[in-house]
PDB file of C-alpha atoms in Angstrom:
ATOM      1  CA  UNK A   1     129.874-166.806  54.237  1.00 76.00           C
ATOM      2  CA  UNK A   2     127.262-166.202  56.450  1.00 90.00           C
ATOM      3  CA  UNK A   3     125.396-162.537  56.424  1.00 96.00           C
ATOM      4  CA  UNK A   4     125.842-161.241  59.854  1.00 97.00           C
ATOM      5  CA  UNK A   5     122.407-159.520  61.161  1.00 98.00           C
ATOM      6  CA  UNK A   6     122.003-156.973  64.349  1.00 98.00           C
ATOM      7  CA  UNK A   7     118.194-155.953  64.658  1.00 98.00           C
ATOM      8  CA  UNK A   8     118.363-152.769  66.832  1.00 98.00           C
ATOM      9  CA  UNK A   9     116.727-149.394  67.755  1.00 97.00           C
ATOM     10  CA  UNK A  10     118.697-146.072  67.775  1.00 98.00           C
ATOM     11  CA  UNK A  11     119.509-145.905  71.250  1.00 98.00           C
ATOM     12  CA  UNK A  12     117.620-142.514  72.118  1.00 98.00           C
ATOM     13  CA  UNK A  13     116.251-141.464  76.092  1.00 97.00           C
ATOM     14  CA  UNK A  14     112.156-143.716  76.716  1.00 96.00           C
ATOM     15  CA  UNK A  15     112.578-145.329  73.259  1.00 95.00           C
ATOM     16  CA  UNK A  16     114.736-148.175  75.130  1.00 97.00           C
ATOM     17  CA  UNK A  17     115.593-150.313  77.643  1.00 96.00           C
ATOM     18  CA  UNK A  18     112.903-148.603  79.165  1.00 96.00           C
ATOM     19  CA  UNK A  19     112.534-151.541  82.172  1.00 95.00           C
ATOM     20  CA  UNK A  20     116.255-150.328  83.030  1.00 97.00           C
ATOM     21  CA  UNK A  21     113.970-147.151  84.371  1.00 96.00           C
ATOM     22  CA  UNK A  22     114.252-146.902  87.776  1.00 94.00           C
ATOM     23  CA  UNK A  23     116.373-147.176  89.019  1.00 95.00           C
ATOM     24  CA  UNK A  24     117.897-145.353  85.549  1.00 96.00           C
ATOM     25  CA  UNK A  25     117.138-141.916  83.770  1.00 96.00           C
ATOM     26  CA  UNK A  26     115.576-142.501  80.238  1.00 97.00           C
ATOM     27  CA  UNK A  27     118.817-141.121  79.060  1.00 97.00           C
ATOM     28  CA  UNK A  28     121.350-142.736  81.333  1.00 97.00           C
ATOM     29  CA  UNK A  29     119.343-146.262  79.805  1.00 98.00           C
ATOM     30  CA  UNK A  30     119.834-145.239  76.147  1.00 98.00           C
ATOM     31  CA  UNK A  31     123.286-144.359  77.227  1.00 98.00           C
ATOM     32  CA  UNK A  32     123.764-147.910  78.376  1.00 98.00           C
ATOM     33  CA  UNK A  33     121.891-149.337  75.108  1.00 98.00           C
ATOM     34  CA  UNK A  34     124.330-147.280  72.928  1.00 98.00           C
ATOM     35  CA  UNK A  35     127.167-149.545  74.978  1.00 98.00           C
ATOM     36  CA  UNK A  36     125.519-152.513  74.873  1.00 98.00           C
ATOM     37  CA  UNK A  37     125.085-151.702  70.527  1.00 98.00           C
ATOM     38  CA  UNK A  38     128.513-150.750  70.215  1.00 98.00           C
ATOM     39  CA  UNK A  39     130.507-153.417  71.635  1.00 98.00           C
ATOM     40  CA  UNK A  40     127.983-155.889  70.163  1.00 98.00           C
ATOM     41  CA  UNK A  41     128.411-154.207  66.860  1.00 98.00           C
ATOM     42  CA  UNK A  42     132.041-154.172  68.117  1.00 98.00           C
ATOM     43  CA  UNK A  43     131.576-158.008  68.145  1.00 98.00           C
ATOM     44  CA  UNK A  44     129.965-158.709  64.553  1.00 98.00           C
ATOM     45  CA  UNK A  45     133.404-156.811  63.174  1.00 98.00           C
ATOM     46  CA  UNK A  46     135.785-158.274  64.027  1.00 97.00           C
ATOM     47  CA  UNK A  47     133.581-161.966  63.060  1.00 97.00           C
ATOM     48  CA  UNK A  48     134.577-163.492  59.917  1.00 94.00           C
ATOM     49  CA  UNK A  49     131.551-162.301  57.242  1.00 94.00           C
ATOM     50  CA  UNK A  50     130.648-162.217  54.186  1.00 92.00           C
ATOM     51  CA  UNK A  51     128.280-159.247  54.653  1.00 96.00           C
ATOM     52  CA  UNK A  52     127.657-157.183  57.501  1.00 98.00           C
ATOM     53  CA  UNK A  53     124.182-155.901  58.873  1.00 98.00           C
ATOM     54  CA  UNK A  54     122.213-153.139  61.200  1.00 98.00           C
ATOM     55  CA  UNK A  55     119.134-153.937  60.621  1.00 98.00           C
ATOM     56  CA  UNK A  56     117.911-149.942  62.720  1.00 98.00           C
ATOM     57  CA  UNK A  57     114.797-148.519  63.559  1.00 97.00           C
ATOM     58  CA  UNK A  58     116.159-145.385  63.529  1.00 97.00           C
ATOM     59  CA  UNK A  59     118.879-143.219  61.751  1.00 97.00           C
ATOM     60  CA  UNK A  60     122.614-144.728  62.919  1.00 97.00           C
ATOM     61  CA  UNK A  61     125.091-142.922  64.823  1.00 96.00           C
ATOM     62  CA  UNK A  62     128.697-142.400  65.886  1.00 95.00           C
ATOM     63  CA  UNK A  63     128.698-145.718  67.291  1.00 96.00           C
ATOM     64  CA  UNK A  64     128.409-147.531  64.157  1.00 97.00           C
ATOM     65  CA  UNK A  65     132.106-148.884  62.812  1.00 96.00           C
ATOM     66  CA  UNK A  66     132.700-149.486  59.607  1.00 96.00           C
ATOM     67  CA  UNK A  67     131.934-152.575  57.152  1.00 96.00           C
ATOM     68  CA  UNK A  68     128.115-152.443  57.603  1.00 98.00           C
ATOM     69  CA  UNK A  69     125.485-151.406  55.159  1.00 97.00           C
ATOM     70  CA  UNK A  70     123.160-150.278  57.166  1.00 98.00           C
ATOM     71  CA  UNK A  71     118.894-150.834  56.293  1.00 97.00           C
ATOM     72  CA  UNK A  72     115.734-149.811  58.033  1.00 97.00           C
ATOM     73  CA  UNK A  73     113.470-152.455  60.052  1.00 96.00           C
ATOM     74  CA  UNK A  74     110.407-153.244  58.229  1.00 87.00           C
ATOM     75  CA  UNK A  75     106.890-152.127  58.977  1.00 90.00           C
ATOM     76  CA  UNK A  76     104.904-154.075  61.648  1.00 95.00           C
ATOM     77  CA  UNK A  77     105.246-156.743  64.879  1.00 96.00           C
ATOM     78  CA  UNK A  78     108.749-158.158  65.473  1.00 96.00           C
ATOM     79  CA  UNK A  79     108.087-161.359  64.224  1.00 97.00           C
ATOM     80  CA  UNK A  80     107.376-159.466  60.456  1.00 96.00           C
ATOM     81  CA  UNK A  81     110.114-157.552  60.903  1.00 96.00           C
ATOM     82  CA  UNK A  82     112.520-160.193  62.473  1.00 97.00           C
ATOM     83  CA  UNK A  83     111.795-161.947  58.786  1.00 96.00           C
ATOM     84  CA  UNK A  84     111.935-159.357  56.278  1.00 96.00           C
ATOM     85  CA  UNK A  85     115.124-158.527  57.801  1.00 96.00           C
ATOM     86  CA  UNK A  86     116.275-162.747  56.335  1.00 96.00           C
ATOM     87  CA  UNK A  87     114.807-161.195  53.371  1.00 94.00           C
ATOM     88  CA  UNK A  88     117.301-159.478  52.425  1.00 92.00           C
ATOM     89  CA  UNK A  89     119.705-161.514  52.722  1.00 93.00           C
ATOM     90  CA  UNK A  90     120.136-164.094  49.556  1.00 90.00           C
ATOM     91  CA  UNK A  91     122.279-167.348  51.409  1.00 92.00           C
ATOM     92  CA  UNK A  92     122.698-168.609  54.528  1.00 96.00           C
ATOM     93  CA  UNK A  93     122.354-165.308  57.556  1.00 97.00           C
ATOM     94  CA  UNK A  94     122.697-165.087  61.575  1.00 97.00           C
ATOM     95  CA  UNK A  95     120.480-162.454  63.125  1.00 98.00           C
ATOM     96  CA  UNK A  96     121.481-160.911  66.931  1.00 98.00           C
ATOM     97  CA  UNK A  97     120.065-158.123  69.204  1.00 97.00           C
ATOM     98  CA  UNK A  98     121.301-155.521  71.159  1.00 97.00           C
ATOM     99  CA  UNK A  99     120.890-156.722  74.089  1.00 96.00           C
ATOM    100  CA  UNK A 100     124.002-159.643  74.269  1.00 98.00           C
ATOM    101  CA  UNK A 101     126.636-157.269  74.497  1.00 98.00           C
ATOM    102  CA  UNK A 102     129.185-159.408  76.185  1.00 98.00           C
ATOM    103  CA  UNK A 103     128.881-161.627  72.969  1.00 98.00           C
ATOM    104  CA  UNK A 104     132.141-162.379  71.740  1.00 98.00           C
ATOM    105  CA  UNK A 105     133.261-163.524  67.564  1.00 98.00           C
ATOM    106  CA  UNK A 106     134.693-167.162  69.139  1.00 97.00           C
ATOM    107  CA  UNK A 107     130.689-167.026  70.195  1.00 96.00           C
ATOM    108  CA  UNK A 108     129.290-165.778  66.370  1.00 97.00           C
ATOM    109  CA  UNK A 109     132.253-167.448  64.962  1.00 95.00           C
ATOM    110  CA  UNK A 110     130.604-171.367  65.310  1.00 93.00           C
ATOM    111  CA  UNK A 111     127.627-170.089  63.567  1.00 91.00           C
ATOM    112  CA  UNK A 112     128.932-168.210  60.923  1.00 92.00           C
ATOM    113  CA  UNK A 113     131.782-171.253  59.853  1.00 91.00           C
ATOM    114  CA  UNK A 114     130.774-171.427  56.844  1.00 89.00           C
ATOM    115  CA  UNK A 115     130.548-176.173  57.390  1.00 89.00           C
ATOM    116  CA  UNK A 116     128.529-175.692  60.495  1.00 91.00           C
ATOM    117  CA  UNK A 117     126.403-175.235  57.484  1.00 94.00           C
ATOM    118  CA  UNK A 118     126.734-178.401  56.259  1.00 93.00           C
ATOM    119  CA  UNK A 119     125.541-179.295  59.504  1.00 95.00           C
ATOM    120  CA  UNK A 120     122.721-177.702  60.023  1.00 97.00           C
ATOM    121  CA  UNK A 121     120.018-175.704  58.415  1.00 97.00           C
ATOM    122  CA  UNK A 122     119.697-173.443  61.602  1.00 98.00           C
ATOM    123  CA  UNK A 123     121.324-173.030  64.159  1.00 98.00           C
ATOM    124  CA  UNK A 124     119.459-171.044  67.648  1.00 98.00           C
ATOM    125  CA  UNK A 125     121.338-168.828  70.446  1.00 98.00           C
ATOM    126  CA  UNK A 126     118.337-169.554  73.358  1.00 98.00           C
ATOM    127  CA  UNK A 127     118.468-166.435  77.096  1.00 98.00           C
ATOM    128  CA  UNK A 128     117.351-166.593  79.972  1.00 97.00           C
ATOM    129  CA  UNK A 129     114.367-164.972  79.739  1.00 96.00           C
ATOM    130  CA  UNK A 130     112.885-167.641  77.304  1.00 97.00           C
ATOM    131  CA  UNK A 131     113.783-166.077  74.036  1.00 97.00           C
ATOM    132  CA  UNK A 132     116.605-166.025  71.907  1.00 98.00           C
ATOM    133  CA  UNK A 133     119.889-163.896  71.571  1.00 98.00           C
ATOM    134  CA  UNK A 134     120.707-165.618  68.203  1.00 98.00           C
ATOM    135  CA  UNK A 135     118.751-167.008  65.529  1.00 98.00           C
ATOM    136  CA  UNK A 136     120.817-168.280  62.369  1.00 97.00           C
ATOM    137  CA  UNK A 137     118.243-169.838  59.307  1.00 98.00           C
ATOM    138  CA  UNK A 138     120.631-171.240  56.016  1.00 96.00           C
ATOM    139  CA  UNK A 139     117.619-170.058  53.916  1.00 94.00           C
ATOM    140  CA  UNK A 140     115.321-167.406  54.667  1.00 90.00           C
ATOM    141  CA  UNK A 141     111.822-168.596  54.909  1.00 92.00           C
ATOM    142  CA  UNK A 142     108.789-166.221  56.003  1.00 89.00           C
ATOM    143  CA  UNK A 143     106.646-169.467  57.550  1.00 91.00           C
ATOM    144  CA  UNK A 144     109.632-169.983  60.506  1.00 96.00           C
ATOM    145  CA  UNK A 145     108.954-166.187  61.701  1.00 96.00           C
ATOM    146  CA  UNK A 146     106.021-164.877  61.109  1.00 95.00           C
ATOM    147  CA  UNK A 147     103.402-165.044  63.662  1.00 96.00           C
ATOM    148  CA  UNK A 148     105.753-166.398  66.503  1.00 97.00           C
ATOM    149  CA  UNK A 149     104.695-164.658  69.686  1.00 96.00           C
ATOM    150  CA  UNK A 150     107.590-162.517  70.978  1.00 96.00           C
ATOM    151  CA  UNK A 151     108.696-160.876  74.172  1.00 93.00           C
ATOM    152  CA  UNK A 152     107.522-163.259  76.156  1.00 95.00           C
ATOM    153  CA  UNK A 153     108.640-165.785  78.095  1.00 95.00           C
ATOM    154  CA  UNK A 154     107.601-169.114  75.413  1.00 97.00           C
ATOM    155  CA  UNK A 155     109.192-166.725  72.748  1.00 98.00           C
ATOM    156  CA  UNK A 156     112.090-169.372  72.251  1.00 98.00           C
ATOM    157  CA  UNK A 157     110.099-172.168  72.718  1.00 98.00           C
ATOM    158  CA  UNK A 158     108.140-171.390  70.071  1.00 98.00           C
ATOM    159  CA  UNK A 159     110.585-170.108  67.734  1.00 98.00           C
ATOM    160  CA  UNK A 160     112.977-173.720  67.855  1.00 98.00           C
ATOM    161  CA  UNK A 161     109.345-175.961  67.541  1.00 98.00           C
ATOM    162  CA  UNK A 162     109.054-173.741  64.442  1.00 97.00           C
ATOM    163  CA  UNK A 163     112.499-174.911  63.026  1.00 98.00           C
ATOM    164  CA  UNK A 164     112.259-178.251  64.637  1.00 98.00           C
ATOM    165  CA  UNK A 165     108.429-179.030  62.938  1.00 97.00           C
ATOM    166  CA  UNK A 166     110.380-177.596  59.144  1.00 97.00           C
ATOM    167  CA  UNK A 167     112.378-180.863  59.623  1.00 98.00           C
ATOM    168  CA  UNK A 168     115.603-178.780  60.321  1.00 98.00           C
ATOM    169  CA  UNK A 169     118.738-179.405  61.463  1.00 98.00           C
ATOM    170  CA  UNK A 170     119.170-177.047  64.857  1.00 98.00           C
ATOM    171  CA  UNK A 171     122.231-176.051  66.374  1.00 97.00           C
ATOM    172  CA  UNK A 172     122.357-175.068  69.787  1.00 97.00           C
ATOM    173  CA  UNK A 173     124.734-171.378  70.193  1.00 97.00           C
ATOM    174  CA  UNK A 174     125.066-170.838  74.337  1.00 97.00           C
ATOM    175  CA  UNK A 175     122.767-170.106  76.948  1.00 98.00           C
ATOM    176  CA  UNK A 176     123.079-165.883  77.646  1.00 98.00           C
ATOM    177  CA  UNK A 177     120.978-163.347  79.422  1.00 98.00           C
ATOM    178  CA  UNK A 178     120.079-160.029  77.764  1.00 97.00           C
ATOM    179  CA  UNK A 179     119.848-157.400  79.573  1.00 98.00           C
ATOM    180  CA  UNK A 180     116.676-155.977  80.219  1.00 95.00           C
ATOM    181  CA  UNK A 181     116.515-155.371  84.041  1.00 96.00           C
ATOM    182  CA  UNK A 182     119.592-152.849  86.124  1.00 96.00           C
ATOM    183  CA  UNK A 183     119.906-156.652  87.513  1.00 97.00           C
ATOM    184  CA  UNK A 184     120.768-158.128  84.653  1.00 98.00           C
ATOM    185  CA  UNK A 185     122.700-155.007  83.785  1.00 98.00           C
ATOM    186  CA  UNK A 186     124.964-156.044  86.359  1.00 97.00           C
ATOM    187  CA  UNK A 187     125.091-159.496  86.212  1.00 98.00           C
ATOM    188  CA  UNK A 188     125.910-159.116  82.109  1.00 98.00           C
ATOM    189  CA  UNK A 189     128.675-156.399  82.962  1.00 98.00           C
ATOM    190  CA  UNK A 190     130.855-158.984  84.793  1.00 98.00           C
ATOM    191  CA  UNK A 191     130.933-161.797  82.196  1.00 97.00           C
ATOM    192  CA  UNK A 192     132.299-158.509  79.875  1.00 97.00           C
ATOM    193  CA  UNK A 193     134.149-156.193  82.406  1.00 98.00           C
ATOM    194  CA  UNK A 194     136.465-154.662  79.614  1.00 97.00           C
ATOM    195  CA  UNK A 195     133.775-154.089  77.366  1.00 97.00           C
ATOM    196  CA  UNK A 196     131.664-149.796  76.796  1.00 98.00           C
ATOM    197  CA  UNK A 197     128.641-151.385  78.743  1.00 98.00           C
ATOM    198  CA  UNK A 198     130.964-152.166  81.908  1.00 98.00           C
ATOM    199  CA  UNK A 199     132.713-149.115  81.427  1.00 98.00           C
ATOM    200  CA  UNK A 200     129.119-147.209  80.869  1.00 97.00           C
ATOM    201  CA  UNK A 201     127.619-149.010  84.314  1.00 98.00           C
ATOM    202  CA  UNK A 202     130.205-148.611  86.359  1.00 97.00           C
ATOM    203  CA  UNK A 203     129.629-144.693  85.280  1.00 96.00           C
ATOM    204  CA  UNK A 204     126.519-144.301  85.875  1.00 95.00           C
ATOM    205  CA  UNK A 205     126.666-146.774  89.167  1.00 91.00           C
ATOM    206  CA  UNK A 206     129.371-144.923  90.296  1.00 82.00           C
ATOM    207  CA  UNK A 207     128.011-141.161  89.487  1.00 63.00           C
ATOM    208  CA  UNK A 208     124.281-142.606  91.826  1.00 55.00           C
ATOM    209  CA  UNK A 209     126.924-143.547  94.821  1.00 53.00           C
ATOM    210  CA  UNK A 210     128.560-140.619  94.711  1.00 47.00           C
TER     211      UNK A 210
END
């Protein structure tokens, strides 16, 4: 079965979700990041997989559920760190980040079903901002990742083209929105109103209004 990778940062104030400040304070932005990470890990924990690995910058906290291996992120730029994360897997792997707390086991299962790997060599989940929220590879190849420009509007297109140019059969996952801005947070919370992220956002929004 597939390894599920979550690449994330420890939710420390001033180091995560900085684009949420303002309107939120750094502490509030970190609280939202923690809730997003908790929702993401909960969805991964409920998804069938041989391994579940958190590739973490920082230290694990009480938001980490049981059943996960924790590996430190490698050095270098994000493309190099993603390549290193895949390099820790012996077989097929699907990687996601901590910016899509609306993700569900049903969405992830499409990219982890063993039958899917007989049809596709890679899975690609595009993001609204032009990036990608999920990337799956049947076999780790650093050349598929290194040098792809990250955190720019062209990231998703560049990564998809890298997969296509390698001759891989690519399965498409649904378009999702990352939580980068306060507007994103409201839209994502509306898509997953029962999650920890939506609850934490509601608490903070009510506190501001109060």
